[in-house]
Structures are given as C-alpha cells and as structure tokens.
Amino acid sequence: MVQSKDNSEVNFTIPKIKFTKLFINGEFMDSVSGNTFEMIDPRNEDIIARIAEGNKDVDLAVKAAYEAFDNGPWPRLAPKERRKIMLKFADLVLEHVEKIAALDAMDAGKLFSAVKTLEVPNVAEVLCYYAGAADKIHGMTLKMSSEIQGYTLFKPIGVVGHIIPWNFLSLLFAYKVSPTLAAGCTMVVKLAEQTPLSALYYAYLAKQAAIPDGVINVVTGFGHTTGAELSSHMDVDKISFTGSIEVGRLIMQAAATRNLKSVSVELEGKLPFIVFDDVDVDKVAPLAFDGKI
C-alpha cells in the first residue's frame, strides 16, 4: 500500500525482479568480472537486488552494436518496417505499464500513480512519435549554379552511447532510444546505478518486439568506470548525456581527446525563476517547484 499524489491509497504489487544482468547482443549476461552492486529501495533502504557491474563489458556491448550497424538488418530495413517494429514496442510498453511503473516506483521512490498514468504512457507516445518519423527522414535536391546535380542525404551516424540519469529514467530512456531507433542507428545505453530496473525491462520488451540483437545494448555500472569507458570508446560515433555540468565537461573532454565523436548534452536543469513583488505566491510556488525538478 502506497500513497498517491492526492493522498489517496493506491495498491500495487511489488514485482519480482527478473532482470539484473547486462543486456548485450540480445542476451542477459553476467559482467566479465562477476562483480555486482546493491540496488537499494529508497523507501526503506532495503537491498532489493544485486545488479551486474559492467566495466570492460562496455567493449563487448560496443562491438555488438558495431556489428549490428555494419552487418545487421536494422539500418537496412525499409523505414516503414522500422516503424512497424517501433509501434509494436510501444504496444508492449502499454501492455506492461503496471509492472514498469512498479519497478520505477520501487527503484526511484517515485509515485506509482504518477508513473503509471503519466510517465510510462508517455514512453509509448514517444516511441509512436518517432516511429512516425522513421519514414520521413528525407534529403534535399539542390539547385546548382552549373550543369551538375546536387543533393543532400541523411544517413544514420552509427553507434550511439546514451548515458541516462536517475530522475526521469523511463522518459529519458524513451527520449534517447526512440530517435536513435528511427534513424537506423544502434546503441549502448548506460543507466544511473541508482535506477537500472525499468531500462533492463524495456530491453527485454524490445527483444519481444523483434528489434534485432545488438541494436539496443544496456550496460549497468558507475559513471567513473562504465560511463567513462563508453564516452571514450573509439567505436562509439556519438554520445548523448543528461546530467551534471561537471560530468558533461568530462564527457566532452573524453570525446575530444579520443575520436572527436559528436556529443549532445543536457546539463543540470535548475533554471532561474524570476518573479516580481506583485505575484500570487500560492500560484507561482508550484510552478517554480515543477521547474526545479
């Protein structure tokens, strides 16, 4: 029994945690080192699971993604076929909404009712949105000044590394993974060590949706080891990171000193909120709070 945002009582079943291992090339596996770390329930500080601690396993995940990009079917599928598979993925998310919401509630201390009614359905919405974009990635034909033909062509960049924070784990997984799938890229996803459970479950659902092996790889571990290994890997073509300014700076440095990979960062998020002395404080305070989080 838990409390919802409006203080009403909400019942949900604590799910059995099935997936605690790394997801590489379509399979769940132990880390090479065999090391694990504790998964703590923030409600009571109980240990709810032990999660595989990846480190050098990043190289295995990148190799799987690289092989899937260079020789696998995903980048070569007709865009409409990628769209169909992504829509199936979205359907599976909705079918499993209760279990995913329970994992996020238990994992991150989130309100079950909010995750069930807002965050997880939005994951499906984001997947559907980018599924619709998959067959609308077009180039341009250019009018040239001489008798030659000019055109632009958009092509998938390759292997993308995603580093996801703990606060909006489901939504940020969707925001990063969905456009990567639509573009025909492959990826390695590194999760915050505090909140890995739902992303591992999404990886399981992706396989059920027939996303080919090696397209989505999920590695759990710590930022200074697993994250550092991913951001500096020579065969990763792009890094997408959401988190702190300090870590974002380190990721950009790693990309610059290695293979000059493309980097997208969303840093911090606690924006200034300016009000004047004639505002209604009761109305403004909730807006400031929502903006802060």
PDB file of C-alpha atoms in Angstrom:
ATOM      1  CA  MET A   1       0.000   0.000   0.000  1.00  0.00           C
ATOM      2  CA  VAL A   2       1.393   3.399  -1.011  1.00  0.00           C
ATOM      3  CA  GLN A   3       0.146   6.981  -1.100  1.00  0.00           C
ATOM      4  CA  SER A   4      -0.671   8.748  -4.348  1.00  0.00           C
ATOM      5  CA  LYS A   5      -0.061  12.435  -5.014  1.00  0.00           C
ATOM      6  CA  ASP A   6      -3.552  13.355  -3.779  1.00  0.00           C
ATOM      7  CA  ASN A   7      -3.000  11.272  -0.596  1.00  0.00           C
ATOM      8  CA  SER A   8      -5.401   8.542  -1.715  1.00  0.00           C
ATOM      9  CA  GLU A   9      -4.331   4.962  -1.159  1.00  0.00           C
ATOM     10  CA  VAL A  10      -3.008   3.026  -4.140  1.00  0.00           C
ATOM     11  CA  ASN A  11      -2.305  -0.686  -4.215  1.00  0.00           C
ATOM     12  CA  PHE A  12       0.370  -2.179  -6.413  1.00  0.00           C
ATOM     13  CA  THR A  13       2.137  -5.490  -6.370  1.00  0.00           C
ATOM     14  CA  ILE A  14       5.862  -5.423  -5.738  1.00  0.00           C
ATOM     15  CA  PRO A  15       7.121  -7.198  -8.856  1.00  0.00           C
ATOM     16  CA  LYS A  16       9.636  -9.993  -8.899  1.00  0.00           C
ATOM     17  CA  ILE A  17      12.853  -8.518 -10.267  1.00  0.00           C
ATOM     18  CA  LYS A  18      13.724 -10.729 -13.236  1.00  0.00           C
ATOM     19  CA  PHE A  19      16.422  -8.732 -14.986  1.00  0.00           C
ATOM     20  CA  THR A  20      19.571  -7.787 -13.098  1.00  0.00           C
ATOM     21  CA  LYS A  21      22.248  -8.591 -15.681  1.00  0.00           C
ATOM     22  CA  LEU A  22      23.788  -6.718 -18.591  1.00  0.00           C
ATOM     23  CA  PHE A  23      21.856  -6.874 -21.871  1.00  0.00           C
ATOM     24  CA  ILE A  24      24.311  -7.364 -24.722  1.00  0.00           C
ATOM     25  CA  ASN A  25      23.609  -8.619 -28.225  1.00  0.00           C
ATOM     26  CA  GLY A  26      20.088  -9.701 -27.301  1.00  0.00           C
ATOM     27  CA  GLU A  27      21.042 -11.693 -24.207  1.00  0.00           C
ATOM     28  CA  PHE A  28      21.169 -11.043 -20.479  1.00  0.00           C
ATOM     29  CA  MET A  29      24.610 -11.915 -19.117  1.00  0.00           C
ATOM     30  CA  ASP A  30      26.825 -11.518 -16.079  1.00  0.00           C
ATOM     31  CA  SER A  31      29.635  -8.988 -16.189  1.00  0.00           C
ATOM     32  CA  VAL A  32      33.060 -10.251 -17.201  1.00  0.00           C
ATOM     33  CA  SER A  33      34.359  -9.517 -13.704  1.00  0.00           C
ATOM     34  CA  GLY A  34      31.394 -11.139 -11.996  1.00  0.00           C
ATOM     35  CA  ASN A  35      31.039  -8.035  -9.813  1.00  0.00           C
ATOM     36  CA  THR A  36      27.653  -6.759  -8.706  1.00  0.00           C
ATOM     37  CA  PHE A  37      26.368  -3.772  -6.747  1.00  0.00           C
ATOM     38  CA  GLU A  38      23.441  -3.367  -4.387  1.00  0.00           C
ATOM     39  CA  MET A  39      20.112  -1.991  -5.546  1.00  0.00           C
ATOM     40  CA  ILE A  40      18.586  -0.057  -2.643  1.00  0.00           C
ATOM     41  CA  ASP A  41      14.856   0.591  -2.123  1.00  0.00           C
ATOM     42  CA  PRO A  42      14.775   4.336  -1.233  1.00  0.00           C
ATOM     43  CA  ARG A  43      11.581   3.897   0.788  1.00  0.00           C
ATOM     44  CA  ASN A  44      13.180   1.718   3.463  1.00  0.00           C
ATOM     45  CA  GLU A  45      16.837   1.275   2.370  1.00  0.00           C
ATOM     46  CA  ASP A  46      16.366  -2.484   1.963  1.00  0.00           C
ATOM     47  CA  ILE A  47      18.522  -4.279  -0.598  1.00  0.00           C
ATOM     48  CA  ILE A  48      16.098  -5.355  -3.325  1.00  0.00           C
ATOM     49  CA  ALA A  49      18.529  -6.786  -5.861  1.00  0.00           C
ATOM     50  CA  ARG A  50      22.151  -7.121  -6.874  1.00  0.00           C
ATOM     51  CA  ILE A  51      22.896  -5.688 -10.312  1.00  0.00           C
ATOM     52  CA  ALA A  52      25.715  -6.727 -12.623  1.00  0.00           C
ATOM     53  CA  GLU A  53      28.505  -4.144 -12.596  1.00  0.00           C
ATOM     54  CA  GLY A  54      29.745  -3.584 -16.103  1.00  0.00           C
ATOM     55  CA  ASN A  55      33.090  -2.008 -16.876  1.00  0.00           C
ATOM     56  CA  LYS A  56      35.181  -3.623 -19.579  1.00  0.00           C
ATOM     57  CA  ASP A  57      31.867  -5.127 -20.705  1.00  0.00           C
ATOM     58  CA  VAL A  58      31.284  -1.801 -22.465  1.00  0.00           C
ATOM     59  CA  ASP A  59      33.680  -3.020 -25.149  1.00  0.00           C
ATOM     60  CA  LEU A  60      31.551  -6.142 -25.693  1.00  0.00           C
ATOM     61  CA  ALA A  61      28.414  -4.020 -25.933  1.00  0.00           C
ATOM     62  CA  VAL A  62      30.006  -1.598 -28.396  1.00  0.00           C
ATOM     63  CA  LYS A  63      31.257  -4.482 -30.542  1.00  0.00           C
ATOM     64  CA  ALA A  64      27.732  -5.934 -30.612  1.00  0.00           C
ATOM     65  CA  ALA A  65      26.293  -2.544 -31.600  1.00  0.00           C
ATOM     66  CA  TYR A  66      29.032  -2.004 -34.196  1.00  0.00           C
ATOM     67  CA  GLU A  67      28.397  -5.412 -35.767  1.00  0.00           C
ATOM     68  CA  ALA A  68      24.636  -4.811 -35.771  1.00  0.00           C
ATOM     69  CA  PHE A  69      25.181  -1.478 -37.511  1.00  0.00           C
ATOM     70  CA  ASP A  70      27.738  -2.631 -40.071  1.00  0.00           C
ATOM     71  CA  ASN A  71      26.235  -6.007 -40.949  1.00  0.00           C
ATOM     72  CA  GLY A  72      22.841  -6.303 -39.261  1.00  0.00           C
ATOM     73  CA  PRO A  73      19.370  -5.698 -40.689  1.00  0.00           C
ATOM     74  CA  TRP A  74      18.255  -2.648 -38.671  1.00  0.00           C
ATOM     75  CA  PRO A  75      19.957   0.160 -40.650  1.00  0.00           C
ATOM     76  CA  ARG A  76      18.994  -1.606 -43.880  1.00  0.00           C
ATOM     77  CA  LEU A  77      15.325  -2.160 -43.106  1.00  0.00           C
ATOM     78  CA  ALA A  78      12.838  -0.146 -45.080  1.00  0.00           C
ATOM     79  CA  PRO A  79      11.831   2.770 -42.850  1.00  0.00           C
ATOM     80  CA  LYS A  80       8.224   1.582 -42.799  1.00  0.00           C
ATOM     81  CA  GLU A  81       9.413  -1.731 -41.339  1.00  0.00           C
ATOM     82  CA  ARG A  82      11.315   0.075 -38.584  1.00  0.00           C
ATOM     83  CA  ARG A  83       8.112   2.000 -37.923  1.00  0.00           C
ATOM     84  CA  LYS A  84       6.084  -1.193 -37.524  1.00  0.00           C
ATOM     85  CA  ILE A  85       8.555  -2.686 -35.060  1.00  0.00           C
ATOM     86  CA  MET A  86       8.713   0.509 -33.018  1.00  0.00           C
ATOM     87  CA  LEU A  87       4.904   0.617 -32.840  1.00  0.00           C
ATOM     88  CA  LYS A  88       4.936  -2.971 -31.586  1.00  0.00           C
ATOM     89  CA  PHE A  89       7.474  -1.938 -28.950  1.00  0.00           C
ATOM     90  CA  ALA A  90       5.112   0.870 -27.874  1.00  0.00           C
ATOM     91  CA  ASP A  91       2.194  -1.577 -27.634  1.00  0.00           C
ATOM     92  CA  LEU A  92       4.240  -3.867 -25.397  1.00  0.00           C
ATOM     93  CA  VAL A  93       5.136  -0.957 -23.113  1.00  0.00           C
ATOM     94  CA  LEU A  94       1.438  -0.228 -22.618  1.00  0.00           C
ATOM     95  CA  GLU A  95       0.694  -3.902 -22.009  1.00  0.00           C
ATOM     96  CA  HIS A  96       3.284  -3.937 -19.213  1.00  0.00           C
ATOM     97  CA  VAL A  97       2.552  -0.493 -17.774  1.00  0.00           C
ATOM     98  CA  GLU A  98       1.754  -1.758 -14.257  1.00  0.00           C
ATOM     99  CA  LYS A  99       4.959  -3.743 -13.924  1.00  0.00           C
ATOM    100  CA  ILE A 100       7.165  -0.978 -15.311  1.00  0.00           C
ATOM    101  CA  ALA A 101       5.510   1.613 -13.074  1.00  0.00           C
ATOM    102  CA  ALA A 102       6.028  -0.620 -10.046  1.00  0.00           C
ATOM    103  CA  LEU A 103       9.717  -1.025 -10.927  1.00  0.00           C
ATOM    104  CA  ASP A 104      10.183   2.734 -11.231  1.00  0.00           C
ATOM    105  CA  ALA A 105       8.280   3.370  -8.006  1.00  0.00           C
ATOM    106  CA  MET A 106      10.396   0.852  -6.132  1.00  0.00           C
ATOM    107  CA  ASP A 107      13.642   1.791  -7.868  1.00  0.00           C
ATOM    108  CA  ALA A 108      13.486   5.592  -7.699  1.00  0.00           C
ATOM    109  CA  GLY A 109      10.991   6.242  -4.917  1.00  0.00           C
ATOM    110  CA  LYS A 110       8.533   7.699  -7.415  1.00  0.00           C
ATOM    111  CA  LEU A 111       4.767   7.895  -7.006  1.00  0.00           C
ATOM    112  CA  PHE A 112       3.315   4.741  -8.533  1.00  0.00           C
ATOM    113  CA  SER A 113       0.163   6.542  -9.681  1.00  0.00           C
ATOM    114  CA  ALA A 114       2.140   9.254 -11.484  1.00  0.00           C
ATOM    115  CA  VAL A 115       4.461   6.788 -13.218  1.00  0.00           C
ATOM    116  CA  LYS A 116       1.547   4.567 -14.254  1.00  0.00           C
ATOM    117  CA  THR A 117      -0.695   7.324 -15.592  1.00  0.00           C
ATOM    118  CA  LEU A 118       1.897   9.746 -16.981  1.00  0.00           C
ATOM    119  CA  GLU A 119       5.486   8.609 -17.416  1.00  0.00           C
ATOM    120  CA  VAL A 120       5.125   5.102 -18.822  1.00  0.00           C
ATOM    121  CA  PRO A 121       2.252   6.002 -21.202  1.00  0.00           C
ATOM    122  CA  ASN A 122       4.440   8.883 -22.392  1.00  0.00           C
ATOM    123  CA  VAL A 123       7.187   6.365 -23.178  1.00  0.00           C
ATOM    124  CA  ALA A 124       4.761   4.687 -25.586  1.00  0.00           C
ATOM    125  CA  GLU A 125       3.773   8.097 -27.007  1.00  0.00           C
ATOM    126  CA  VAL A 126       7.406   8.997 -27.679  1.00  0.00           C
ATOM    127  CA  LEU A 127       8.030   5.651 -29.374  1.00  0.00           C
ATOM    128  CA  CYS A 128       4.957   6.175 -31.561  1.00  0.00           C
ATOM    129  CA  TYR A 129       6.025   9.731 -32.428  1.00  0.00           C
ATOM    130  CA  TYR A 130       9.459   8.663 -33.616  1.00  0.00           C
ATOM    131  CA  ALA A 131       8.052   5.577 -35.320  1.00  0.00           C
ATOM    132  CA  GLY A 132       6.107   8.040 -37.452  1.00  0.00           C
ATOM    133  CA  ALA A 133       9.307   9.928 -38.174  1.00  0.00           C
ATOM    134  CA  ALA A 134      11.202   6.847 -39.356  1.00  0.00           C
ATOM    135  CA  ASP A 135       9.893   7.068 -42.939  1.00  0.00           C
ATOM    136  CA  LYS A 136      10.076  10.862 -43.104  1.00  0.00           C
ATOM    137  CA  ILE A 137      13.840  11.364 -42.950  1.00  0.00           C
ATOM    138  CA  HIS A 138      14.460  12.962 -46.337  1.00  0.00           C
ATOM    139  CA  GLY A 139      17.314  14.752 -48.021  1.00  0.00           C
ATOM    140  CA  MET A 140      17.070  17.714 -50.400  1.00  0.00           C
ATOM    141  CA  THR A 141      17.678  18.278 -54.087  1.00  0.00           C
ATOM    142  CA  LEU A 142      19.642  21.497 -54.563  1.00  0.00           C
ATOM    143  CA  LYS A 143      19.537  23.945 -57.466  1.00  0.00           C
ATOM    144  CA  MET A 144      23.142  24.374 -58.558  1.00  0.00           C
ATOM    145  CA  SER A 145      24.801  27.253 -60.411  1.00  0.00           C
ATOM    146  CA  SER A 146      26.165  24.961 -63.124  1.00  0.00           C
ATOM    147  CA  GLU A 147      25.074  21.866 -65.027  1.00  0.00           C
ATOM    148  CA  ILE A 148      25.646  19.460 -62.157  1.00  0.00           C
ATOM    149  CA  GLN A 149      23.303  17.741 -59.746  1.00  0.00           C
ATOM    150  CA  GLY A 150      23.457  18.452 -56.037  1.00  0.00           C
ATOM    151  CA  TYR A 151      21.587  16.765 -53.228  1.00  0.00           C
ATOM    152  CA  THR A 152      21.822  16.054 -49.528  1.00  0.00           C
ATOM    153  CA  LEU A 153      21.277  12.657 -47.946  1.00  0.00           C
ATOM    154  CA  PHE A 154      20.735  11.927 -44.255  1.00  0.00           C
ATOM    155  CA  LYS A 155      22.324   8.676 -43.088  1.00  0.00           C
ATOM    156  CA  PRO A 156      22.437   7.023 -39.636  1.00  0.00           C
ATOM    157  CA  ILE A 157      25.511   8.111 -37.721  1.00  0.00           C
ATOM    158  CA  GLY A 158      26.431   4.658 -36.392  1.00  0.00           C
ATOM    159  CA  VAL A 159      26.822   3.506 -32.790  1.00  0.00           C
ATOM    160  CA  VAL A 160      25.364   5.890 -30.213  1.00  0.00           C
ATOM    161  CA  GLY A 161      26.142   5.871 -26.490  1.00  0.00           C
ATOM    162  CA  HIS A 162      23.385   7.068 -24.171  1.00  0.00           C
ATOM    163  CA  ILE A 163      24.048   7.975 -20.529  1.00  0.00           C
ATOM    164  CA  ILE A 164      20.811   8.362 -18.540  1.00  0.00           C
ATOM    165  CA  PRO A 165      20.319   9.907 -15.071  1.00  0.00           C
ATOM    166  CA  TRP A 166      18.144   8.607 -12.261  1.00  0.00           C
ATOM    167  CA  ASN A 167      15.348  11.176 -12.048  1.00  0.00           C
ATOM    168  CA  PHE A 168      13.173  10.568 -15.130  1.00  0.00           C
ATOM    169  CA  LEU A 169      14.507   7.177 -16.054  1.00  0.00           C
ATOM    170  CA  SER A 170      11.640   5.921 -18.234  1.00  0.00           C
ATOM    171  CA  LEU A 171      11.060   9.158 -20.113  1.00  0.00           C
ATOM    172  CA  LEU A 172      14.744   9.817 -20.734  1.00  0.00           C
ATOM    173  CA  PHE A 173      15.188   6.243 -21.941  1.00  0.00           C
ATOM    174  CA  ALA A 174      12.414   6.896 -24.473  1.00  0.00           C
ATOM    175  CA  TYR A 175      13.712  10.356 -25.455  1.00  0.00           C
ATOM    176  CA  LYS A 176      17.149   8.944 -26.258  1.00  0.00           C
ATOM    177  CA  VAL A 177      16.368   5.477 -27.609  1.00  0.00           C
ATOM    178  CA  SER A 178      13.368   6.320 -29.833  1.00  0.00           C
ATOM    179  CA  PRO A 179      15.029   8.741 -32.302  1.00  0.00           C
ATOM    180  CA  THR A 180      18.090   6.501 -32.405  1.00  0.00           C
ATOM    181  CA  LEU A 181      15.905   3.589 -33.485  1.00  0.00           C
ATOM    182  CA  ALA A 182      14.009   5.694 -36.021  1.00  0.00           C
ATOM    183  CA  ALA A 183      17.247   6.851 -37.649  1.00  0.00           C
ATOM    184  CA  GLY A 184      18.508   3.283 -38.056  1.00  0.00           C
ATOM    185  CA  CYS A 185      21.347   3.561 -35.552  1.00  0.00           C
ATOM    186  CA  THR A 186      22.443   1.052 -32.934  1.00  0.00           C
ATOM    187  CA  MET A 187      23.282   1.916 -29.336  1.00  0.00           C
ATOM    188  CA  VAL A 188      24.736   1.202 -25.926  1.00  0.00           C
ATOM    189  CA  VAL A 189      22.708   2.569 -23.003  1.00  0.00           C
ATOM    190  CA  LYS A 190      24.404   3.239 -19.673  1.00  0.00           C
ATOM    191  CA  LEU A 191      21.971   3.680 -16.775  1.00  0.00           C
ATOM    192  CA  ALA A 192      22.332   5.516 -13.497  1.00  0.00           C
ATOM    193  CA  GLU A 193      23.467   2.972 -10.938  1.00  0.00           C
ATOM    194  CA  GLN A 194      20.578   4.016  -8.654  1.00  0.00           C
ATOM    195  CA  THR A 195      17.809   3.205 -11.146  1.00  0.00           C
ATOM    196  CA  PRO A 196      18.558   0.466 -13.692  1.00  0.00           C
ATOM    197  CA  LEU A 197      15.496  -1.765 -13.358  1.00  0.00           C
ATOM    198  CA  SER A 198      12.965  -0.371 -15.818  1.00  0.00           C
ATOM    199  CA  ALA A 199      15.507   0.119 -18.625  1.00  0.00           C
ATOM    200  CA  LEU A 200      16.516  -3.537 -18.359  1.00  0.00           C
ATOM    201  CA  TYR A 201      12.831  -4.394 -18.641  1.00  0.00           C
ATOM    202  CA  TYR A 202      12.497  -2.141 -21.705  1.00  0.00           C
ATOM    203  CA  ALA A 203      15.406  -4.040 -23.265  1.00  0.00           C
ATOM    204  CA  TYR A 204      13.507  -7.275 -22.700  1.00  0.00           C
ATOM    205  CA  LEU A 205      10.399  -5.789 -24.349  1.00  0.00           C
ATOM    206  CA  ALA A 206      12.468  -4.519 -27.281  1.00  0.00           C
ATOM    207  CA  LYS A 207      13.555  -8.071 -27.995  1.00  0.00           C
ATOM    208  CA  GLN A 208       9.931  -9.240 -27.801  1.00  0.00           C
ATOM    209  CA  ALA A 209       9.062  -6.555 -30.337  1.00  0.00           C
ATOM    210  CA  ALA A 210      11.612  -8.092 -32.763  1.00  0.00           C
ATOM    211  CA  ILE A 211      14.219  -5.348 -32.578  1.00  0.00           C
ATOM    212  CA  PRO A 212      17.291  -7.257 -33.805  1.00  0.00           C
ATOM    213  CA  ASP A 213      20.049  -8.379 -31.462  1.00  0.00           C
ATOM    214  CA  GLY A 214      22.789  -5.821 -30.950  1.00  0.00           C
ATOM    215  CA  VAL A 215      20.623  -2.798 -31.759  1.00  0.00           C
ATOM    216  CA  ILE A 216      19.896  -1.984 -28.086  1.00  0.00           C
ATOM    217  CA  ASN A 217      22.543  -2.921 -25.538  1.00  0.00           C
ATOM    218  CA  VAL A 218      22.175  -1.976 -21.873  1.00  0.00           C
ATOM    219  CA  VAL A 219      25.153  -1.806 -19.524  1.00  0.00           C
ATOM    220  CA  THR A 220      24.782  -1.121 -15.802  1.00  0.00           C
ATOM    221  CA  GLY A 221      27.520   0.332 -13.636  1.00  0.00           C
ATOM    222  CA  PHE A 222      29.065   3.507 -12.291  1.00  0.00           C
ATOM    223  CA  GLY A 223      29.802   6.767 -14.059  1.00  0.00           C
ATOM    224  CA  HIS A 224      33.532   6.945 -13.322  1.00  0.00           C
ATOM    225  CA  THR A 225      34.077   3.450 -14.752  1.00  0.00           C
ATOM    226  CA  THR A 226      31.270   2.328 -17.083  1.00  0.00           C
ATOM    227  CA  GLY A 227      30.318   5.827 -18.206  1.00  0.00           C
ATOM    228  CA  ALA A 228      33.936   6.829 -18.725  1.00  0.00           C
ATOM    229  CA  GLU A 229      34.598   3.701 -20.761  1.00  0.00           C
ATOM    230  CA  LEU A 230      31.604   4.416 -23.010  1.00  0.00           C
ATOM    231  CA  SER A 231      32.332   8.106 -23.556  1.00  0.00           C
ATOM    232  CA  SER A 232      35.961   7.447 -24.520  1.00  0.00           C
ATOM    233  CA  HIS A 233      35.372   4.357 -26.697  1.00  0.00           C
ATOM    234  CA  MET A 234      36.827   4.732 -30.182  1.00  0.00           C
ATOM    235  CA  ASP A 235      33.987   2.868 -31.915  1.00  0.00           C
ATOM    236  CA  VAL A 236      31.200   4.988 -30.443  1.00  0.00           C
ATOM    237  CA  ASP A 237      30.214   7.625 -33.003  1.00  0.00           C
ATOM    238  CA  LYS A 238      28.044   9.812 -30.790  1.00  0.00           C
ATOM    239  CA  ILE A 239      27.355  10.318 -27.070  1.00  0.00           C
ATOM    240  CA  SER A 240      24.121  11.651 -25.607  1.00  0.00           C
ATOM    241  CA  PHE A 241      24.336  12.606 -21.930  1.00  0.00           C
ATOM    242  CA  THR A 242      21.887  14.071 -19.433  1.00  0.00           C
ATOM    243  CA  GLY A 243      23.288  15.031 -16.052  1.00  0.00           C
ATOM    244  CA  SER A 244      25.580  17.418 -14.246  1.00  0.00           C
ATOM    245  CA  ILE A 245      27.786  20.124 -15.706  1.00  0.00           C
ATOM    246  CA  GLU A 246      30.879  18.554 -14.122  1.00  0.00           C
ATOM    247  CA  VAL A 247      30.318  15.155 -15.733  1.00  0.00           C
ATOM    248  CA  GLY A 248      29.209  16.702 -19.011  1.00  0.00           C
ATOM    249  CA  ARG A 249      32.535  18.521 -19.180  1.00  0.00           C
ATOM    250  CA  LEU A 250      34.410  15.236 -18.614  1.00  0.00           C
ATOM    251  CA  ILE A 251      32.428  13.510 -21.361  1.00  0.00           C
ATOM    252  CA  MET A 252      33.158  16.283 -23.839  1.00  0.00           C
ATOM    253  CA  GLN A 253      36.853  16.113 -22.945  1.00  0.00           C
ATOM    254  CA  ALA A 254      36.872  12.324 -23.425  1.00  0.00           C
ATOM    255  CA  ALA A 255      35.205  12.675 -26.827  1.00  0.00           C
ATOM    256  CA  ALA A 256      37.643  15.389 -27.890  1.00  0.00           C
ATOM    257  CA  THR A 257      40.790  13.540 -26.859  1.00  0.00           C
ATOM    258  CA  ARG A 258      39.745  10.224 -28.414  1.00  0.00           C
ATOM    259  CA  ASN A 259      37.865  10.105 -31.733  1.00  0.00           C
ATOM    260  CA  LEU A 260      36.161  13.534 -31.760  1.00  0.00           C
ATOM    261  CA  LYS A 261      32.764  11.844 -31.546  1.00  0.00           C
ATOM    262  CA  SER A 262      29.677  14.012 -31.705  1.00  0.00           C
ATOM    263  CA  VAL A 263      28.295  14.938 -28.271  1.00  0.00           C
ATOM    264  CA  SER A 264      24.831  16.078 -27.182  1.00  0.00           C
ATOM    265  CA  VAL A 265      24.428  17.138 -23.560  1.00  0.00           C
ATOM    266  CA  GLU A 266      21.553  18.319 -21.385  1.00  0.00           C
ATOM    267  CA  LEU A 267      23.124  19.684 -18.223  1.00  0.00           C
ATOM    268  CA  GLU A 268      21.631  20.393 -14.798  1.00  0.00           C
ATOM    269  CA  GLY A 269      18.136  21.778 -15.451  1.00  0.00           C
ATOM    270  CA  LYS A 270      17.646  24.027 -12.401  1.00  0.00           C
ATOM    271  CA  LEU A 271      16.837  27.194 -14.317  1.00  0.00           C
ATOM    272  CA  PRO A 272      16.485  30.696 -12.852  1.00  0.00           C
ATOM    273  CA  PHE A 273      12.913  31.635 -11.996  1.00  0.00           C
ATOM    274  CA  ILE A 274      12.320  35.390 -11.873  1.00  0.00           C
ATOM    275  CA  VAL A 275       9.197  36.832 -10.232  1.00  0.00           C
ATOM    276  CA  PHE A 276       8.131  40.320  -9.201  1.00  0.00           C
ATOM    277  CA  ASP A 277       6.662  41.548  -5.956  1.00  0.00           C
ATOM    278  CA  ASP A 278       3.090  41.648  -7.293  1.00  0.00           C
ATOM    279  CA  VAL A 279       2.823  37.897  -7.987  1.00  0.00           C
ATOM    280  CA  ASP A 280       0.434  35.499  -6.321  1.00  0.00           C
ATOM    281  CA  VAL A 281       2.929  33.388  -4.358  1.00  0.00           C
ATOM    282  CA  ASP A 282       0.490  30.482  -3.954  1.00  0.00           C
ATOM    283  CA  LYS A 283       0.167  30.199  -7.732  1.00  0.00           C
ATOM    284  CA  VAL A 284       3.823  30.762  -8.559  1.00  0.00           C
ATOM    285  CA  ALA A 285       5.401  28.476  -5.957  1.00  0.00           C
ATOM    286  CA  PRO A 286       4.177  25.212  -7.569  1.00  0.00           C
ATOM    287  CA  LEU A 287       5.443  26.404 -10.973  1.00  0.00           C
ATOM    288  CA  ALA A 288       8.858  27.198  -9.528  1.00  0.00           C
ATOM    289  CA  PHE A 289       8.949  23.793  -7.854  1.00  0.00           C
ATOM    290  CA  ASP A 290       7.987  21.960 -11.062  1.00  0.00           C
ATOM    291  CA  GLY A 291      10.636  23.891 -12.985  1.00  0.00           C
ATOM    292  CA  LYS A 292      13.273  22.975 -10.431  1.00  0.00           C
ATOM    293  CA  ILE A 293      12.634  19.256 -10.699  1.00  0.00           C
TER     294      ILE A 293
END
